[in-house]
PDB file of C-alpha atoms in Angstrom:
ATOM      1  CA  MET R   1      -7.920 -53.894  93.860  1.00 70.00           C
ATOM      2  CA  GLN R   2      -6.270 -54.168  98.113  1.00 77.00           C
ATOM      3  CA  VAL R   3      -3.596 -55.703  98.959  1.00 81.00           C
ATOM      4  CA  PRO R   4      -5.106 -56.359 102.915  1.00 77.00           C
ATOM      5  CA  ARG R   5      -1.812 -58.560 104.807  1.00 79.00           C
ATOM      6  CA  LEU R   6       0.573 -55.484 103.716  1.00 82.00           C
ATOM      7  CA  LEU R   7       1.337 -53.448 106.124  1.00 83.00           C
ATOM      8  CA  GLY R   8       1.928 -49.469 105.844  1.00 82.00           C
ATOM      9  CA  ASN R   9       2.740 -48.438 102.023  1.00 82.00           C
ATOM     10  CA  GLU R  10      -0.281 -46.179 101.654  1.00 83.00           C
ATOM     11  CA  ARG R  11       1.740 -44.847  97.964  1.00 88.00           C
ATOM     12  CA  PHE R  12       1.837 -48.779  97.033  1.00 88.00           C
ATOM     13  CA  LYS R  13      -1.677 -49.275  97.968  1.00 87.00           C
ATOM     14  CA  GLN R  14      -3.257 -46.308  95.955  1.00 87.00           C
ATOM     15  CA  ALA R  15      -0.783 -46.509  92.769  1.00 87.00           C
ATOM     16  CA  LEU R  16      -2.836 -50.532  92.819  1.00 84.00           C
ATOM     17  CA  ALA R  17      -6.009 -49.003  93.838  1.00 81.00           C
ATOM     18  CA  PRO R  18      -7.192 -48.882  90.036  1.00 82.00           C
ATOM     19  CA  PHE R  19      -6.335 -52.062  88.916  1.00 79.00           C
ATOM     20  CA  PHE R  20      -9.230 -54.691  88.080  1.00 75.00           C
ATOM     21  CA  LYS R  21      -9.175 -58.247  87.474  1.00 69.00           C
ATOM     22  CA  GLU R  22      -9.790 -56.655  83.464  1.00 71.00           C
ATOM     23  CA  ASN R  23      -7.428 -54.466  83.292  1.00 80.00           C
ATOM     24  CA  PHE R  24      -4.280 -55.344  85.417  1.00 88.00           C
ATOM     25  CA  PRO R  25      -0.767 -55.402  83.362  1.00 88.00           C
ATOM     26  CA  GLN R  26       0.786 -58.259  82.119  1.00 90.00           C
ATOM     27  CA  ALA R  27       3.420 -58.027  83.790  1.00 93.00           C
ATOM     28  CA  ALA R  28       4.749 -55.480  86.849  1.00 94.00           C
ATOM     29  CA  ILE R  29       8.067 -55.417  88.881  1.00 96.00           C
ATOM     30  CA  ILE R  30       7.336 -55.429  92.620  1.00 95.00           C
ATOM     31  CA  GLU R  31      10.596 -53.859  94.172  1.00 92.00           C
ATOM     32  CA  GLY R  32      12.119 -52.232  97.724  1.00 88.00           C
ATOM     33  CA  ALA R  33      14.598 -53.968 100.197  1.00 81.00           C
ATOM     34  CA  VAL R  34      14.939 -57.172 101.676  1.00 80.00           C
ATOM     35  CA  GLY R  35      12.298 -57.989 104.167  1.00 82.00           C
ATOM     36  CA  LEU R  36       9.453 -55.328 103.180  1.00 87.00           C
ATOM     37  CA  GLY R  37       6.835 -58.314 102.050  1.00 88.00           C
ATOM     38  CA  LYS R  38       7.687 -58.125  98.377  1.00 92.00           C
ATOM     39  CA  LYS R  39       6.003 -61.600  98.669  1.00 92.00           C
ATOM     40  CA  THR R  40       3.035 -60.839 100.487  1.00 91.00           C
ATOM     41  CA  ALA R  41       1.984 -58.059  98.464  1.00 92.00           C
ATOM     42  CA  ALA R  42       2.241 -60.678  95.132  1.00 94.00           C
ATOM     43  CA  PHE R  43       0.510 -62.746  96.827  1.00 94.00           C
ATOM     44  CA  ASP R  44      -2.489 -60.628  97.732  1.00 92.00           C
ATOM     45  CA  ILE R  45      -2.711 -59.512  94.047  1.00 93.00           C
ATOM     46  CA  ALA R  46      -2.343 -62.785  92.498  1.00 94.00           C
ATOM     47  CA  GLN R  47      -5.443 -63.699  95.312  1.00 94.00           C
ATOM     48  CA  ALA R  48      -6.974 -60.718  93.900  1.00 92.00           C
ATOM     49  CA  LEU R  49      -6.585 -61.508  90.495  1.00 92.00           C
ATOM     50  CA  MET R  50      -8.690 -65.416  91.124  1.00 92.00           C
ATOM     51  CA  CYS R  51     -11.173 -63.944  93.641  1.00 92.00           C
ATOM     52  CA  ALA R  52     -14.573 -64.811  92.710  1.00 90.00           C
ATOM     53  CA  GLY R  53     -16.240 -62.614  94.973  1.00 86.00           C
ATOM     54  CA  GLU R  54     -16.622 -59.001  95.739  1.00 83.00           C
ATOM     55  CA  ALA R  55     -14.098 -56.613  96.840  1.00 80.00           C
ATOM     56  CA  PRO R  56     -11.064 -58.839  95.725  1.00 86.00           C
ATOM     57  CA  PRO R  57      -9.896 -60.757  97.313  1.00 88.00           C
ATOM     58  CA  CYS R  58     -12.204 -61.516  99.619  1.00 89.00           C
ATOM     59  CA  GLY R  59     -10.569 -64.355 101.183  1.00 88.00           C
ATOM     60  CA  ARG R  60     -14.042 -66.564 101.344  1.00 91.00           C
ATOM     61  CA  CYS R  61     -15.068 -67.680  97.994  1.00 94.00           C
ATOM     62  CA  GLY R  62     -13.700 -70.554  96.889  1.00 94.00           C
ATOM     63  CA  PRO R  63     -10.873 -69.945  94.710  1.00 94.00           C
ATOM     64  CA  CYS R  64      -9.639 -67.335  97.405  1.00 94.00           C
ATOM     65  CA  VAL R  65      -9.357 -70.470  99.907  1.00 95.00           C
ATOM     66  CA  ARG R  66      -7.450 -72.485  97.808  1.00 95.00           C
ATOM     67  CA  MET R  67      -4.791 -69.655  96.881  1.00 94.00           C
ATOM     68  CA  GLN R  68      -4.793 -69.640 101.075  1.00 93.00           C
ATOM     69  CA  ALA R  69      -4.380 -73.296 101.197  1.00 94.00           C
ATOM     70  CA  GLY R  70      -1.702 -73.588  98.459  1.00 92.00           C
ATOM     71  CA  SER R  71      -3.515 -75.188  96.145  1.00 94.00           C
ATOM     72  CA  HIS R  72      -4.681 -73.044  93.536  1.00 96.00           C
ATOM     73  CA  PRO R  73      -3.924 -74.461  89.810  1.00 95.00           C
ATOM     74  CA  ASP R  74      -3.261 -71.521  88.077  1.00 95.00           C
ATOM     75  CA  TYR R  75      -0.672 -69.763  90.604  1.00 96.00           C
ATOM     76  CA  ARG R  76       2.803 -70.419  90.703  1.00 94.00           C
ATOM     77  CA  LEU R  77       5.727 -69.053  92.786  1.00 95.00           C
ATOM     78  CA  PHE R  78       8.988 -69.297  91.492  1.00 93.00           C
ATOM     79  CA  ASN R  79      12.287 -69.480  92.811  1.00 91.00           C
ATOM     80  CA  PRO R  80      10.557 -69.216  96.418  1.00 90.00           C
ATOM     81  CA  GLU R  81      13.762 -69.275  98.815  1.00 86.00           C
ATOM     82  CA  GLY R  82      15.473 -66.648  96.781  1.00 85.00           C
ATOM     83  CA  GLY R  83      19.046 -66.564  95.718  1.00 83.00           C
ATOM     84  CA  PRO R  84      20.179 -66.952  91.640  1.00 84.00           C
ATOM     85  CA  VAL R  85      16.853 -67.977  89.538  1.00 88.00           C
ATOM     86  CA  LYS R  86      17.716 -70.613  87.026  1.00 85.00           C
ATOM     87  CA  VAL R  87      16.910 -70.177  82.763  1.00 88.00           C
ATOM     88  CA  ASP R  88      15.563 -73.393  83.458  1.00 89.00           C
ATOM     89  CA  ASP R  89      12.676 -71.978  85.849  1.00 88.00           C
ATOM     90  CA  ILE R  90      12.259 -69.646  83.208  1.00 91.00           C
ATOM     91  CA  ARG R  91      12.140 -71.700  80.608  1.00 91.00           C
ATOM     92  CA  GLN R  92       9.915 -73.828  82.371  1.00 91.00           C
ATOM     93  CA  ALA R  93       7.405 -70.764  83.155  1.00 91.00           C
ATOM     94  CA  ARG R  94       7.802 -69.543  79.413  1.00 90.00           C
ATOM     95  CA  ARG R  95       6.293 -73.299  78.908  1.00 91.00           C
ATOM     96  CA  LEU R  96       3.673 -73.780  80.970  1.00 91.00           C
ATOM     97  CA  SER R  97       1.975 -69.541  80.335  1.00 90.00           C
ATOM     98  CA  PHE R  98       1.046 -70.902  76.673  1.00 88.00           C
ATOM     99  CA  ILE R  99      -0.943 -73.176  78.544  1.00 90.00           C
ATOM    100  CA  ARG R 100      -3.973 -72.100  78.942  1.00 91.00           C
ATOM    101  CA  PRO R 101      -5.771 -71.277  82.708  1.00 92.00           C
ATOM    102  CA  SER R 102      -7.461 -74.337  84.565  1.00 92.00           C
ATOM    103  CA  GLU R 103     -10.021 -72.083  86.426  1.00 90.00           C
ATOM    104  CA  ALA R 104      -9.546 -68.332  86.675  1.00 90.00           C
ATOM    105  CA  ALA R 105      -9.373 -66.400  83.715  1.00 88.00           C
ATOM    106  CA  GLN R 106      -5.428 -65.647  83.785  1.00 90.00           C
ATOM    107  CA  LYS R 107      -2.782 -67.232  85.578  1.00 93.00           C
ATOM    108  CA  VAL R 108      -0.513 -65.886  87.767  1.00 95.00           C
ATOM    109  CA  PHE R 109       3.290 -66.778  88.318  1.00 96.00           C
ATOM    110  CA  VAL R 110       5.849 -64.720  90.558  1.00 96.00           C
ATOM    111  CA  VAL R 111       9.704 -64.791  89.757  1.00 95.00           C
ATOM    112  CA  ASN R 112      11.043 -64.189  93.527  1.00 94.00           C
ATOM    113  CA  ASP R 113      14.660 -62.327  93.665  1.00 92.00           C
ATOM    114  CA  ALA R 114      13.838 -61.674  89.908  1.00 93.00           C
ATOM    115  CA  GLY R 115      16.650 -59.688  89.710  1.00 89.00           C
ATOM    116  CA  ARG R 116      19.067 -62.090  89.978  1.00 87.00           C
ATOM    117  CA  MET R 117      17.629 -63.556  86.962  1.00 91.00           C
ATOM    118  CA  ASN R 118      21.065 -63.636  84.560  1.00 88.00           C
ATOM    119  CA  VAL R 119      20.712 -61.885  80.942  1.00 90.00           C
ATOM    120  CA  GLN R 120      20.549 -65.406  79.062  1.00 91.00           C
ATOM    121  CA  ALA R 121      17.020 -65.952  81.512  1.00 92.00           C
ATOM    122  CA  GLN R 122      15.805 -62.710  81.519  1.00 93.00           C
ATOM    123  CA  ASN R 123      15.937 -62.947  77.395  1.00 92.00           C
ATOM    124  CA  ALA R 124      13.819 -66.035  78.119  1.00 90.00           C
ATOM    125  CA  LEU R 125      11.443 -64.011  79.908  1.00 92.00           C
ATOM    126  CA  LEU R 126      11.373 -61.603  77.597  1.00 90.00           C
ATOM    127  CA  LYS R 127      10.134 -63.628  74.650  1.00 83.00           C
ATOM    128  CA  VAL R 128       6.597 -64.318  76.744  1.00 86.00           C
ATOM    129  CA  LEU R 129       6.313 -60.941  78.045  1.00 87.00           C
ATOM    130  CA  GLU R 130       6.798 -59.853  73.998  1.00 77.00           C
ATOM    131  CA  GLU R 131       3.547 -61.472  73.025  1.00 75.00           C
ATOM    132  CA  PRO R 132       0.220 -61.605  74.943  1.00 69.00           C
ATOM    133  CA  ARG R 133      -0.738 -64.314  77.160  1.00 76.00           C
ATOM    134  CA  GLN R 134      -3.118 -65.347  79.574  1.00 86.00           C
ATOM    135  CA  THR R 135      -0.459 -65.069  82.186  1.00 91.00           C
ATOM    136  CA  VAL R 136       0.220 -62.110  84.773  1.00 93.00           C
ATOM    137  CA  PHE R 137       4.225 -62.333  85.657  1.00 95.00           C
ATOM    138  CA  LEU R 138       5.013 -60.482  88.945  1.00 96.00           C
ATOM    139  CA  LEU R 139       8.951 -59.923  88.824  1.00 96.00           C
ATOM    140  CA  LEU R 140      10.339 -59.126  92.684  1.00 96.00           C
ATOM    141  CA  CYS R 141      13.637 -57.620  93.220  1.00 92.00           C
ATOM    142  CA  GLN R 142      15.495 -55.340  95.588  1.00 85.00           C
ATOM    143  CA  GLN R 143      15.600 -52.762  92.687  1.00 84.00           C
ATOM    144  CA  ALA R 144      14.424 -52.457  89.235  1.00 89.00           C
ATOM    145  CA  GLU R 145      17.809 -51.237  87.978  1.00 86.00           C
ATOM    146  CA  GLN R 146      18.945 -55.330  88.266  1.00 86.00           C
ATOM    147  CA  LEU R 147      16.712 -55.606  85.090  1.00 91.00           C
ATOM    148  CA  LEU R 148      17.637 -55.022  81.605  1.00 92.00           C
ATOM    149  CA  GLU R 149      15.627 -51.785  80.405  1.00 94.00           C
ATOM    150  CA  THR R 150      13.813 -54.115  77.615  1.00 94.00           C
ATOM    151  CA  VAL R 151      12.474 -55.911  80.752  1.00 94.00           C
ATOM    152  CA  ARG R 152      11.711 -53.093  82.444  1.00 94.00           C
ATOM    153  CA  SER R 153      10.125 -51.308  79.811  1.00 93.00           C
ATOM    154  CA  ARG R 154       7.714 -54.006  79.408  1.00 92.00           C
ATOM    155  CA  CYS R 155       6.656 -53.515  83.193  1.00 93.00           C
ATOM    156  CA  VAL R 156       4.145 -51.650  85.606  1.00 93.00           C
ATOM    157  CA  ARG R 157       6.784 -50.654  88.596  1.00 94.00           C
ATOM    158  CA  PHE R 158       5.307 -50.642  92.050  1.00 93.00           C
ATOM    159  CA  ARG R 159       7.862 -49.908  95.199  1.00 91.00           C
ATOM    160  CA  LEU R 160       7.592 -50.586  98.558  1.00 90.00           C
ATOM    161  CA  GLU R 161       8.713 -48.725 100.862  1.00 87.00           C
ATOM    162  CA  PRO R 162       9.974 -48.689 104.333  1.00 86.00           C
ATOM    163  CA  LEU R 163       7.585 -48.670 107.686  1.00 88.00           C
ATOM    164  CA  PRO R 164       7.397 -45.999 110.329  1.00 87.00           C
ATOM    165  CA  GLU R 165       9.484 -47.935 113.802  1.00 87.00           C
ATOM    166  CA  GLU R 166       6.190 -47.553 115.798  1.00 90.00           C
ATOM    167  CA  GLU R 167       4.011 -50.232 113.472  1.00 91.00           C
ATOM    168  CA  ILE R 168       7.992 -52.120 113.663  1.00 92.00           C
ATOM    169  CA  ARG R 169       7.537 -52.041 117.164  1.00 94.00           C
ATOM    170  CA  ARG R 170       4.129 -53.131 117.884  1.00 93.00           C
ATOM    171  CA  GLN R 171       4.267 -55.944 115.120  1.00 92.00           C
ATOM    172  CA  LEU R 172       7.411 -57.275 116.964  1.00 94.00           C
ATOM    173  CA  GLU R 173       5.463 -56.916 120.328  1.00 93.00           C
ATOM    174  CA  GLN R 174       2.682 -59.080 118.926  1.00 92.00           C
ATOM    175  CA  ARG R 175       4.937 -61.625 116.564  1.00 92.00           C
ATOM    176  CA  ALA R 176       7.823 -61.859 119.044  1.00 92.00           C
ATOM    177  CA  PRO R 177       6.560 -61.549 122.290  1.00 92.00           C
ATOM    178  CA  GLN R 178       8.867 -64.315 124.230  1.00 93.00           C
ATOM    179  CA  ASP R 179      11.819 -61.908 123.115  1.00 91.00           C
ATOM    180  CA  SER R 180      12.992 -58.930 125.622  1.00 91.00           C
ATOM    181  CA  PRO R 181      11.818 -55.240 125.238  1.00 91.00           C
ATOM    182  CA  GLU R 182      15.341 -54.275 124.667  1.00 90.00           C
ATOM    183  CA  ASP R 183      15.938 -57.196 121.856  1.00 90.00           C
ATOM    184  CA  ARG R 184      12.528 -55.729 120.168  1.00 91.00           C
ATOM    185  CA  GLU R 185      13.563 -52.391 120.470  1.00 90.00           C
ATOM    186  CA  SER R 186      17.365 -53.637 119.190  1.00 85.00           C
ATOM    187  CA  ALA R 187      15.860 -54.851 116.324  1.00 86.00           C
ATOM    188  CA  ALA R 188      13.358 -52.014 115.318  1.00 88.00           C
ATOM    189  CA  VAL R 189      15.813 -49.344 115.474  1.00 80.00           C
ATOM    190  CA  ARG R 190      18.302 -51.345 113.648  1.00 75.00           C
ATOM    191  CA  CYS R 191      16.205 -53.262 110.964  1.00 79.00           C
ATOM    192  CA  GLY R 192      15.564 -49.879 108.605  1.00 74.00           C
ATOM    193  CA  GLY R 193      11.870 -49.923 108.267  1.00 84.00           C
ATOM    194  CA  SER R 194      11.737 -53.856 107.208  1.00 85.00           C
ATOM    195  CA  LEU R 195      10.015 -56.112 109.106  1.00 88.00           C
ATOM    196  CA  GLY R 196      11.412 -59.287 107.794  1.00 85.00           C
ATOM    197  CA  GLN R 197      14.863 -58.195 108.879  1.00 82.00           C
ATOM    198  CA  ALA R 198      13.848 -57.360 112.292  1.00 87.00           C
ATOM    199  CA  LEU R 199      12.284 -60.417 113.256  1.00 89.00           C
ATOM    200  CA  ARG R 200      15.988 -62.264 111.333  1.00 83.00           C
ATOM    201  CA  ARG R 201      18.238 -59.996 113.957  1.00 82.00           C
ATOM    202  CA  LEU R 202      15.533 -61.413 116.720  1.00 88.00           C
ATOM    203  CA  GLU R 203      16.023 -64.936 115.862  1.00 85.00           C
ATOM    204  CA  GLU R 204      19.607 -64.839 114.502  1.00 78.00           C
ATOM    205  CA  GLY R 205      21.494 -61.883 116.893  1.00 73.00           C
ATOM    206  CA  PRO R 206      23.791 -59.234 115.753  1.00 67.00           C
ATOM    207  CA  GLY R 207      26.910 -60.987 113.649  1.00 71.00           C
ATOM    208  CA  LYS R 208      30.048 -60.732 112.279  1.00 79.00           C
ATOM    209  CA  THR R 209      28.995 -58.609 109.426  1.00 84.00           C
ATOM    210  CA  GLU R 210      26.911 -56.490 111.592  1.00 84.00           C
ATOM    211  CA  GLU R 211      29.816 -55.111 113.942  1.00 86.00           C
ATOM    212  CA  LEU R 212      31.924 -54.760 111.001  1.00 92.00           C
ATOM    213  CA  ALA R 213      28.646 -52.489 109.342  1.00 92.00           C
ATOM    214  CA  ALA R 214      29.193 -50.700 112.651  1.00 91.00           C
ATOM    215  CA  ARG R 215      32.428 -50.016 113.137  1.00 93.00           C
ATOM    216  CA  PHE R 216      32.286 -48.871 109.320  1.00 95.00           C
ATOM    217  CA  ILE R 217      29.717 -46.062 110.288  1.00 94.00           C
ATOM    218  CA  GLN R 218      31.479 -45.011 113.163  1.00 93.00           C
ATOM    219  CA  SER R 219      35.119 -45.140 110.530  1.00 93.00           C
ATOM    220  CA  LEU R 220      32.965 -42.518 108.517  1.00 92.00           C
ATOM    221  CA  GLU R 221      32.924 -39.832 111.618  1.00 89.00           C
ATOM    222  CA  GLN R 222      36.645 -40.483 112.365  1.00 89.00           C
ATOM    223  CA  SER R 223      39.355 -40.301 108.977  1.00 87.00           C
ATOM    224  CA  GLU R 224      39.699 -41.364 105.082  1.00 87.00           C
ATOM    225  CA  LEU R 225      41.947 -43.827 107.051  1.00 90.00           C
ATOM    226  CA  ALA R 226      40.223 -45.183 109.059  1.00 91.00           C
ATOM    227  CA  ALA R 227      37.196 -46.302 106.253  1.00 91.00           C
ATOM    228  CA  LEU R 228      40.243 -47.474 104.331  1.00 91.00           C
ATOM    229  CA  LYS R 229      40.783 -49.834 106.968  1.00 93.00           C
ATOM    230  CA  VAL R 230      37.481 -51.189 107.639  1.00 94.00           C
ATOM    231  CA  CYS R 231      36.798 -51.197 103.647  1.00 93.00           C
ATOM    232  CA  LEU R 232      39.396 -53.569 103.396  1.00 92.00           C
ATOM    233  CA  GLU R 233      38.404 -56.114 105.813  1.00 93.00           C
ATOM    234  CA  ALA R 234      34.956 -55.800 104.342  1.00 93.00           C
ATOM    235  CA  GLY R 235      36.790 -56.609 100.822  1.00 91.00           C
ATOM    236  CA  ALA R 236      38.296 -59.958 102.517  1.00 90.00           C
ATOM    237  CA  LEU R 237      34.911 -61.691 103.598  1.00 88.00           C
ATOM    238  CA  PRO R 238      33.266 -64.111 101.444  1.00 83.00           C
ATOM    239  CA  ARG R 239      30.897 -62.734  98.243  1.00 81.00           C
ATOM    240  CA  GLU R 240      27.130 -63.120 100.118  1.00 76.00           C
ATOM    241  CA  GLU R 241      29.090 -61.983 103.408  1.00 83.00           C
ATOM    242  CA  PHE R 242      29.872 -58.809 101.739  1.00 89.00           C
ATOM    243  CA  GLY R 243      26.160 -58.614 100.399  1.00 85.00           C
ATOM    244  CA  ARG R 244      24.935 -58.727 104.109  1.00 82.00           C
ATOM    245  CA  PHE R 245      27.828 -56.274 105.123  1.00 90.00           C
ATOM    246  CA  CYS R 246      26.281 -53.493 102.507  1.00 90.00           C
ATOM    247  CA  ASP R 247      23.054 -54.349 103.892  1.00 84.00           C
ATOM    248  CA  GLU R 248      23.406 -54.299 107.628  1.00 85.00           C
ATOM    249  CA  SER R 249      25.170 -50.705 106.390  1.00 91.00           C
ATOM    250  CA  CYS R 250      22.254 -49.728 104.894  1.00 89.00           C
ATOM    251  CA  LEU R 251      20.365 -49.975 107.649  1.00 82.00           C
ATOM    252  CA  GLY R 252      22.720 -48.050 110.003  1.00 87.00           C
ATOM    253  CA  LEU R 253      23.129 -45.522 107.204  1.00 91.00           C
ATOM    254  CA  TRP R 254      19.292 -45.035 107.485  1.00 86.00           C
ATOM    255  CA  GLU R 255      18.886 -44.520 110.819  1.00 83.00           C
ATOM    256  CA  LEU R 256      21.891 -41.857 111.140  1.00 89.00           C
ATOM    257  CA  ALA R 257      20.158 -39.745 108.680  1.00 89.00           C
ATOM    258  CA  LYS R 258      17.105 -39.756 110.338  1.00 85.00           C
ATOM    259  CA  LYS R 259      18.212 -39.296 113.897  1.00 87.00           C
ATOM    260  CA  ASN R 260      20.860 -36.659 112.741  1.00 89.00           C
ATOM    261  CA  PRO R 261      20.060 -35.009 109.233  1.00 88.00           C
ATOM    262  CA  GLU R 262      23.129 -32.394 109.286  1.00 89.00           C
ATOM    263  CA  LYS R 263      25.216 -35.799 108.927  1.00 88.00           C
ATOM    264  CA  GLY R 264      24.822 -35.125 105.157  1.00 87.00           C
ATOM    265  CA  TRP R 265      26.910 -37.660 103.587  1.00 89.00           C
ATOM    266  CA  ALA R 266      25.131 -40.478 105.294  1.00 91.00           C
ATOM    267  CA  LEU R 267      22.047 -41.046 102.348  1.00 91.00           C
ATOM    268  CA  PRO R 268      25.055 -40.348  99.871  1.00 92.00           C
ATOM    269  CA  VAL R 269      27.072 -43.526 100.887  1.00 93.00           C
ATOM    270  CA  TYR R 270      23.621 -45.200 101.792  1.00 92.00           C
ATOM    271  CA  ASP R 271      22.840 -44.994  97.995  1.00 91.00           C
ATOM    272  CA  TYR R 272      26.056 -45.808  97.043  1.00 92.00           C
ATOM    273  CA  LEU R 273      25.821 -49.139  99.252  1.00 92.00           C
ATOM    274  CA  ARG R 274      22.581 -49.961  97.908  1.00 87.00           C
ATOM    275  CA  ARG R 275      24.124 -50.014  93.803  1.00 88.00           C
ATOM    276  CA  LEU R 276      26.938 -52.378  95.250  1.00 89.00           C
ATOM    277  CA  ARG R 277      24.517 -54.731  96.437  1.00 85.00           C
ATOM    278  CA  VAL R 278      23.050 -55.252  93.177  1.00 80.00           C
ATOM    279  CA  ARG R 279      26.602 -55.497  91.772  1.00 81.00           C
ATOM    280  CA  VAL R 280      27.128 -58.144  94.604  1.00 80.00           C
ATOM    281  CA  GLU R 281      24.045 -60.114  92.723  1.00 69.00           C
ATOM    282  CA  ALA R 282      25.982 -60.100  89.404  1.00 69.00           C
ATOM    283  CA  ASN R 283      28.888 -61.635  91.199  1.00 68.00           C
ATOM    284  CA  ALA R 284      30.849 -58.685  91.271  1.00 74.00           C
ATOM    285  CA  SER R 285      34.175 -59.022  93.171  1.00 84.00           C
ATOM    286  CA  ALA R 286      33.940 -58.107  97.090  1.00 86.00           C
ATOM    287  CA  SER R 287      37.559 -57.065  97.135  1.00 89.00           C
ATOM    288  CA  ALA R 288      37.073 -55.116  93.705  1.00 90.00           C
ATOM    289  CA  MET R 289      33.779 -53.783  95.400  1.00 91.00           C
ATOM    290  CA  SER R 290      35.160 -52.501  98.974  1.00 92.00           C
ATOM    291  CA  GLY R 291      38.366 -50.866  97.240  1.00 91.00           C
ATOM    292  CA  ALA R 292      35.788 -48.722  95.397  1.00 92.00           C
ATOM    293  CA  LEU R 293      33.627 -48.592  98.421  1.00 93.00           C
ATOM    294  CA  ALA R 294      36.581 -46.410  99.825  1.00 92.00           C
ATOM    295  CA  ALA R 295      37.254 -44.671  96.862  1.00 92.00           C
ATOM    296  CA  TYR R 296      34.080 -43.565  97.238  1.00 92.00           C
ATOM    297  CA  CYS R 297      33.883 -42.384 101.176  1.00 90.00           C
ATOM    298  CA  GLY R 298      37.276 -40.864 100.530  1.00 86.00           C
ATOM    299  CA  GLY R 299      36.164 -38.627  98.179  1.00 86.00           C
ATOM    300  CA  LEU R 300      32.801 -37.473  99.748  1.00 83.00           C
ATOM    301  CA  LEU R 301      34.608 -37.188 103.066  1.00 74.00           C
ATOM    302  CA  PHE R 302      37.349 -34.835 101.429  1.00 67.00           C
ATOM    303  CA  ALA R 303      34.969 -32.958  99.800  1.00 65.00           C
ATOM    304  CA  GLN R 304      32.953 -32.102 102.875  1.00 65.00           C
ATOM    305  CA  SER R 305      35.818 -31.626 105.307  1.00 56.00           C
TER     306      SER R 305
END
């Protein structure tokens, strides 16, 4: 099975290669940071499962053409814009999964931002995954740990990885020629290997959360008190903005760790922020999370001083 539109991610492609329409699992998790191409990968998998030609997806047969036109009756994308997944959407998916496919051997349902399903929605989905159906479910999330263990245990897991900077630069030259070379270079360096994040930065420009994230990273090289002050400032942000602060901080820390491997604290803080980002989706308090972040950074910096 191929995913022709997905850039990079050779490990993902190698893991996917042995699967065909006949042996593809009933449920799979595609995990990775924002903007790495999860929806693109899921669409290509769905098109390959629908394809009637050789070396799927061929892009030429009737099912492929209908997929590309958005009119294939056996494909469905739930929660396309992201955000919390409504339990009613999952219940609808469960009802539809009992209906036989219209023309393909199986239907493919993609749940975007599946990590933002609450427990009730995940349990509703679990009832479908427990019994064989003619429906393949692809669950897209930042981290598989956002899902219940009972859901994870019934899925094959695939992970997307960041793209190299050179590939990001090439893509930005092609997709955003109207932006200046300086802006494209800044976006490529600051995106953490996420083409989606790079394009968003070019479109929206740097914002308040990016400036705060930059000061947070700088504070980690100054003192525990400096880090505490920035963490308290971040704790005053609305929850969604605190999530963006985590994203921006992760991008900066990733870049810092690549350029300065001797800064051994960068990746542990990156990992901690990724875990906090998951808690944001579970409606945790920004104030409580910022306090925990300050305590973690203080302990880490003290241990390495």
